[in-house]
Amino acid sequence: MSGYYFALACCIGLVFFLVVLLRRQRMREKYALMWIVVSVTVCILGAFPGVVGDIARTVGVETPSNLLFALALLVLLGVSIQLSVEITELEEESRTLTEEVALLRYDVEQLAAVMVPHPGDGE
Amino acid sequence: MTVAGGTQVLVILPAWNEEEALPGVLDELHAALPDADFLVVNDGSTDRTATVARRGRTKVLDLPLNLGVGGAMRAGYKFAARAGYDVAIQLDADGQHDPADVEQIVAALQTEGANVVIGARFAGEGVYKVRGPRRWAMRVLSSTLSLVTKTRLTDTTSGFKACDRRAIAVFAADYPAEYLGDTIEALVIASRAGLVVRQVPVHMRPRAGGTASHNPFKAALFLSQAVFALAIALSRPRRAAEGVTL
């Protein structure tokens, strides 16, 4: 039974860590929310281990721990895919910004070339 | 350009670490095309590409990051669209494309009534040869893209293209950055936007610097990447082509 307390302790620690990250603005809510939901779920399962057994029997998985592993894999898969989607968006955003910076740099160079230097501005 | 009075032509050269070949290519292009403007898109080079590009009447668009050929080209098309050019021509900065062919490609925009004209190797001109899996891959791509664009295309991975105003607007908004997307997917985007694609034969010269690889593993990788890029491009939901904002 002590294994459950260990898991419970880990989850509480994780939730605490996530809240700290959120408070220090090291992570945005939209990413943290999912992790908090996962942690709280695991906390509940840790506190009431019988629940896993009941769910396992309902969905037809013989060993409750296997159900947990399968669910954990699915959650991690979902998170990875979500992160890939976010990275793709970020790449497109940085691509657009890169283009814009280059176009602005060009305009600045053009303007600088036609500007007459002020007297007293140095060499 | 002598094609039609007052046609504003911009030649776009995406360049990534091309400091050796670029000055020669630019000098040749300036001499061959006295009325065109030139834009070198320096794709985040780590060498002196941007410095050596500033010669003659060349404009330089200096990307602070390396975006790949497709990324550099979209930046170039954005520049062309905002500056209001009538025709944009895309050339490789390594000197493989002969400036003497430019006039013919631009002329084909009008004579063929096309929005995009590809300068195609293996279309009867020149001595450019490719063998083995890479050739089969190019055949598969050509036949599929010929169906998509409703015209006979033989060289779909050519980086030698001319675009009119409509095509510039489409490519300024949507030009794939992915490897091979810049050639294959760009044609799918063009035909889905209702643009007319045609090809004219050109002859291809050997590279001015560096060597192309003839590694069977790389050829197989090329084939799978190309087919994958094409399949994804074709299965992509259609977007409204007109009314894009720059």
XYZ file of C-alpha atoms in Angstrom:
369
model
C 0.000 0.000 0.000
C 2.945 2.323 0.645
C 3.624 2.573 -3.110
C 0.407 4.564 -3.474
C 1.503 7.068 -0.869
C 4.760 7.478 -2.778
C 2.826 8.124 -6.021
C 0.504 10.513 -4.234
C 3.470 12.417 -2.799
C 5.049 12.672 -6.261
C 1.852 14.061 -7.755
C 1.339 16.631 -5.048
C 4.953 17.687 -5.566
C 4.327 17.960 -9.322
C 1.200 20.088 -8.904
C 3.118 22.335 -6.524
C 5.987 22.664 -9.049
C 3.556 23.539 -11.872
C 1.879 26.212 -9.744
C 5.306 27.684 -8.975
C 6.168 27.745 -12.718
C 2.841 29.408 -13.480
C 3.254 32.030 -10.742
C 6.731 32.911 -12.041
C 5.357 33.090 -15.599
C 7.774 30.405 -16.766
C 4.891 28.489 -18.343
C 1.681 29.678 -19.929
C -1.699 28.528 -18.644
C -2.682 26.738 -21.840
C 0.222 24.292 -21.423
C 0.083 23.996 -17.655
C -3.627 23.287 -17.562
C -3.234 19.896 -19.187
C -0.441 18.891 -16.829
C -2.443 19.992 -13.804
C -5.453 17.951 -14.986
C -3.162 14.926 -15.395
C -1.567 15.425 -11.984
C -4.868 15.887 -10.184
C -6.256 12.771 -11.871
C -3.223 10.775 -10.773
C -3.569 12.206 -7.257
C -7.176 11.000 -7.099
C -6.171 7.566 -8.386
C -3.346 7.484 -5.855
C -5.690 8.389 -3.032
C -8.381 5.900 -4.079
C -6.528 2.962 -5.666
C -9.717 0.903 -5.857
C -11.010 3.208 -8.582
C -8.366 1.974 -11.055
C -9.355 -1.627 -10.444
C -13.030 -0.800 -11.044
C -12.281 1.055 -14.289
C -9.966 -1.765 -15.442
C -12.716 -4.350 -14.906
C -15.229 -2.134 -16.731
C -13.068 -1.673 -19.860
C -11.807 -5.273 -19.744
C -8.134 -4.766 -18.842
C -6.944 -7.616 -16.592
C -4.170 -5.864 -14.665
C -5.092 -2.366 -13.390
C -1.461 -1.186 -13.698
C -1.520 -1.940 -17.440
C -4.531 0.317 -17.788
C -2.537 3.084 -16.101
C 0.439 2.525 -18.404
C -1.760 2.566 -21.497
C -3.507 5.751 -20.385
C -0.175 7.377 -19.508
C 1.179 6.569 -22.987
C -1.919 8.035 -24.617
C -1.689 11.210 -22.571
C 2.017 11.625 -23.382
C 1.316 10.996 -27.069
C -1.372 13.652 -27.028
C 0.930 16.126 -25.320
C 3.744 15.504 -27.845
C 1.394 16.016 -30.771
C 0.066 19.206 -29.239
C 3.623 20.476 -28.774
C 4.466 19.640 -32.421
C 1.459 21.666 -33.528
C 2.522 24.584 -31.346
C 6.100 24.408 -32.717
C 4.784 24.457 -36.273
C 2.802 27.594 -35.468
C 5.875 29.163 -33.877
C 8.000 28.328 -36.928
C 5.466 29.946 -39.234
C 5.382 32.999 -36.970
C 9.171 33.299 -36.864
C 9.287 32.808 -40.637
C 6.868 35.690 -41.137
C 8.835 37.845 -38.682
C 12.105 36.988 -40.442
C 10.628 38.104 -43.774
C 9.296 41.260 -42.206
C 12.638 42.081 -40.552
C 14.445 41.602 -43.878
C 11.952 43.806 -45.728
C 12.187 46.511 -43.044
C 15.987 46.289 -43.035
C 15.895 46.873 -46.782
C 13.668 49.929 -46.352
C 15.939 51.322 -43.630
C 19.014 50.897 -45.853
C 17.225 52.644 -48.723
C 16.206 55.532 -46.461
C 19.655 55.797 -44.909
C 21.205 55.980 -48.363
C 19.137 59.013 -49.410
C 19.415 60.848 -46.074
C 21.845 63.741 -46.058
C 24.070 63.514 -42.984
C 23.697 66.428 -40.541
C 26.688 68.625 -39.873
C 28.151 67.796 -36.494
C 26.958 64.167 -36.628
C 30.532 62.948 -36.740
C 32.400 61.421 -39.644
C 13.088 43.743 -70.510
C 12.180 43.991 -74.130
C 9.119 41.787 -73.882
C 6.550 44.533 -73.550
C 7.006 48.242 -73.053
C 7.331 49.149 -69.375
C 7.197 45.642 -67.958
C 8.913 45.712 -64.580
C 10.928 42.540 -64.128
C 12.513 41.396 -60.877
C 14.991 38.517 -60.893
C 15.033 36.801 -57.497
C 18.079 34.756 -56.473
C 17.817 32.892 -53.182
C 21.397 32.527 -51.916
C 22.731 30.553 -48.998
C 26.524 30.628 -48.594
C 27.125 31.427 -52.254
C 29.904 33.998 -51.862
C 32.113 32.240 -54.415
C 29.704 31.815 -57.314
C 27.445 34.819 -56.720
C 29.570 37.735 -58.047
C 30.168 35.966 -61.357
C 26.506 35.007 -61.722
C 25.387 38.561 -60.924
C 27.832 40.126 -63.395
C 26.618 37.783 -66.113
C 22.961 38.484 -65.311
C 23.504 42.261 -65.252
C 25.132 42.063 -68.663
C 22.463 39.763 -70.124
C 19.449 41.583 -68.674
C 20.174 45.314 -68.693
C 16.579 46.357 -67.910
C 15.716 43.959 -65.106
C 16.056 44.535 -61.371
C 17.855 41.964 -59.246
C 17.065 40.834 -55.743
C 19.413 38.542 -53.864
C 17.676 37.000 -50.864
C 20.503 36.181 -48.485
C 19.095 33.195 -46.599
C 20.938 33.629 -43.308
C 24.342 32.873 -44.814
C 27.312 32.407 -42.531
C 29.746 33.655 -45.167
C 30.006 37.012 -46.976
C 27.110 36.361 -49.374
C 25.271 39.573 -48.399
C 28.425 41.670 -48.877
C 29.385 40.257 -52.273
C 25.756 40.552 -53.428
C 25.864 44.345 -53.087
C 27.265 45.058 -56.524
C 25.837 46.822 -59.547
C 22.116 47.451 -59.213
C 21.436 44.409 -57.052
C 18.982 44.795 -54.191
C 19.688 42.653 -51.163
C 17.093 41.214 -48.808
C 19.036 40.058 -45.788
C 17.174 37.369 -43.812
C 18.456 37.199 -40.223
C 17.692 33.444 -40.062
C 18.121 30.564 -42.487
C 14.645 29.679 -43.773
C 15.522 27.353 -46.656
C 14.955 28.007 -50.358
C 11.168 28.090 -49.995
C 11.363 30.565 -47.128
C 13.756 32.798 -49.026
C 11.494 32.678 -52.077
C 8.365 33.705 -50.181
C 10.318 36.673 -48.814
C 11.369 37.471 -52.375
C 7.793 37.233 -53.686
C 6.601 39.461 -50.816
C 9.195 42.012 -51.863
C 8.062 41.752 -55.511
C 4.389 42.066 -54.546
C 4.914 45.105 -52.313
C 7.145 46.846 -54.842
C 4.558 46.140 -57.545
C 6.645 44.220 -60.082
C 4.868 42.792 -63.141
C 7.067 39.723 -63.486
C 9.252 37.873 -60.990
C 11.833 35.366 -62.165
C 13.354 32.835 -59.839
C 16.907 31.698 -60.566
C 19.459 29.586 -58.725
C 22.421 31.595 -57.452
C 24.907 28.831 -58.309
C 24.939 29.673 -62.009
C 23.166 26.551 -63.306
C 20.543 28.615 -65.092
C 21.558 30.430 -68.252
C 20.491 34.102 -68.271
C 20.073 33.795 -72.019
C 16.924 31.720 -71.358
C 15.265 34.376 -69.196
C 13.853 36.381 -72.068
C 12.282 33.281 -73.609
C 10.645 32.287 -70.297
C 9.242 35.766 -69.717
C 7.967 35.886 -73.292
C 6.155 32.591 -72.706
C 4.068 34.252 -69.959
C 2.362 36.239 -72.706
C 2.489 33.913 -75.690
C 1.248 30.913 -73.699
C -1.189 32.974 -71.618
C 0.435 31.551 -68.500
C 0.753 32.851 -64.939
C 3.707 30.596 -64.125
C 6.320 29.411 -66.629
C 8.862 26.763 -65.663
C 12.229 26.546 -67.345
C 12.467 22.792 -67.757
C 15.486 20.573 -68.242
C 15.078 17.338 -70.258
C 12.565 19.054 -72.482
C 14.732 18.437 -75.510
C 17.401 21.003 -74.693
C 20.830 20.554 -73.194
C 22.714 17.624 -71.800
C 21.391 17.454 -68.238
C 21.100 13.758 -67.315
C 19.799 12.021 -64.216
C 19.707 8.240 -63.768
C 18.262 5.549 -61.539
C 15.736 6.097 -58.748
C 16.036 9.866 -58.961
C 14.940 9.745 -62.593
C 11.994 7.457 -61.771
C 10.994 9.790 -58.961
C 11.052 12.725 -61.322
C 8.930 10.765 -63.818
C 6.296 9.955 -61.172
C 6.242 13.585 -60.073
C 6.049 14.881 -63.629
C 3.147 12.688 -64.651
C 1.165 13.425 -61.482
C 1.784 17.155 -61.604
C 0.990 17.201 -65.314
C -2.476 15.920 -64.400
C -2.862 18.438 -61.574
C -1.803 21.418 -63.662
C -3.510 20.107 -66.829
C -0.386 20.607 -68.957
C 2.609 18.486 -69.890
C 5.404 19.062 -67.390
C 8.692 17.190 -67.586
C 10.790 18.895 -64.912
C 8.824 19.691 -61.799
C 11.802 20.248 -59.496
C 13.271 23.045 -61.584
C 14.161 26.193 -59.653
C 13.859 28.317 -62.792
C 10.444 29.981 -62.912
C 8.755 33.143 -64.088
C 5.594 34.481 -62.424
C 3.171 37.211 -63.378
C 1.385 39.547 -60.952
C -1.320 37.047 -59.997
C 1.221 34.332 -59.315
C 3.408 36.750 -57.332
C 0.426 37.589 -55.109
C -0.345 33.894 -54.553
C 3.281 32.946 -53.786
C 3.830 35.994 -51.555
C 1.065 34.703 -49.292
C 1.688 30.986 -49.540
C 4.983 29.439 -50.555
C 6.081 26.232 -48.836
C 9.252 26.334 -46.758
C 9.599 22.558 -46.588
C 12.319 20.718 -48.534
C 10.955 19.963 -52.037
C 7.799 21.868 -51.122
C 9.291 24.904 -52.797
C 9.099 23.221 -56.177
C 6.483 20.450 -56.046
C 3.970 21.912 -53.632
C 4.342 25.372 -55.131
C 2.984 23.978 -58.418
C 0.027 22.410 -56.611
C -0.668 25.728 -54.851
C -0.466 27.540 -58.184
C -2.854 25.254 -60.013
C -5.321 25.242 -57.113
C -5.295 29.021 -57.105
C -6.448 28.798 -60.720
C -3.118 29.860 -62.209
C -2.073 28.604 -65.630
C 1.251 26.728 -65.506
C 3.364 26.113 -68.628
C 6.905 24.996 -69.275
C 9.524 25.967 -71.813
C 12.678 23.949 -72.499
C 15.965 25.398 -71.265
C 19.435 23.978 -71.146
C 21.125 23.519 -67.839
C 24.768 24.254 -67.180
C 27.048 22.507 -64.730
C 27.150 24.025 -61.252
C 29.613 26.857 -60.765
C 30.608 25.470 -57.364
C 30.038 22.294 -55.337
C 28.857 18.900 -56.585
C 25.471 17.202 -56.718
C 25.349 13.904 -54.869
C 24.759 10.583 -56.623
C 24.245 8.462 -53.545
C 21.579 5.718 -53.925
C 20.434 6.160 -50.342
C 19.945 9.871 -50.889
C 18.100 9.118 -54.122
C 15.687 6.831 -52.294
C 15.208 9.464 -49.609
C 14.542 12.026 -52.315
C 11.914 9.755 -53.878
C 10.045 9.167 -50.632
C 10.218 12.799 -49.577
C 9.001 13.938 -52.971
C 6.078 11.510 -53.096
C 5.161 12.372 -49.505
C 5.309 16.116 -50.201
C 3.139 15.653 -53.269
C 0.575 13.446 -51.506
C 0.218 15.897 -48.616
C -0.016 18.876 -50.948
C -2.771 17.206 -52.971
C -4.759 16.162 -49.911
C -4.589 19.605 -48.303
C -7.919 21.436 -48.017
C -8.354 24.171 -50.571
C -7.912 27.716 -49.365
C -9.425 30.803 -50.886
C -6.752 31.971 -53.296
C -8.023 35.460 -54.005
C -8.141 38.290 -51.536
C -5.041 37.278 -49.628
C -3.457 39.971 -47.504
C 0.240 40.584 -47.720
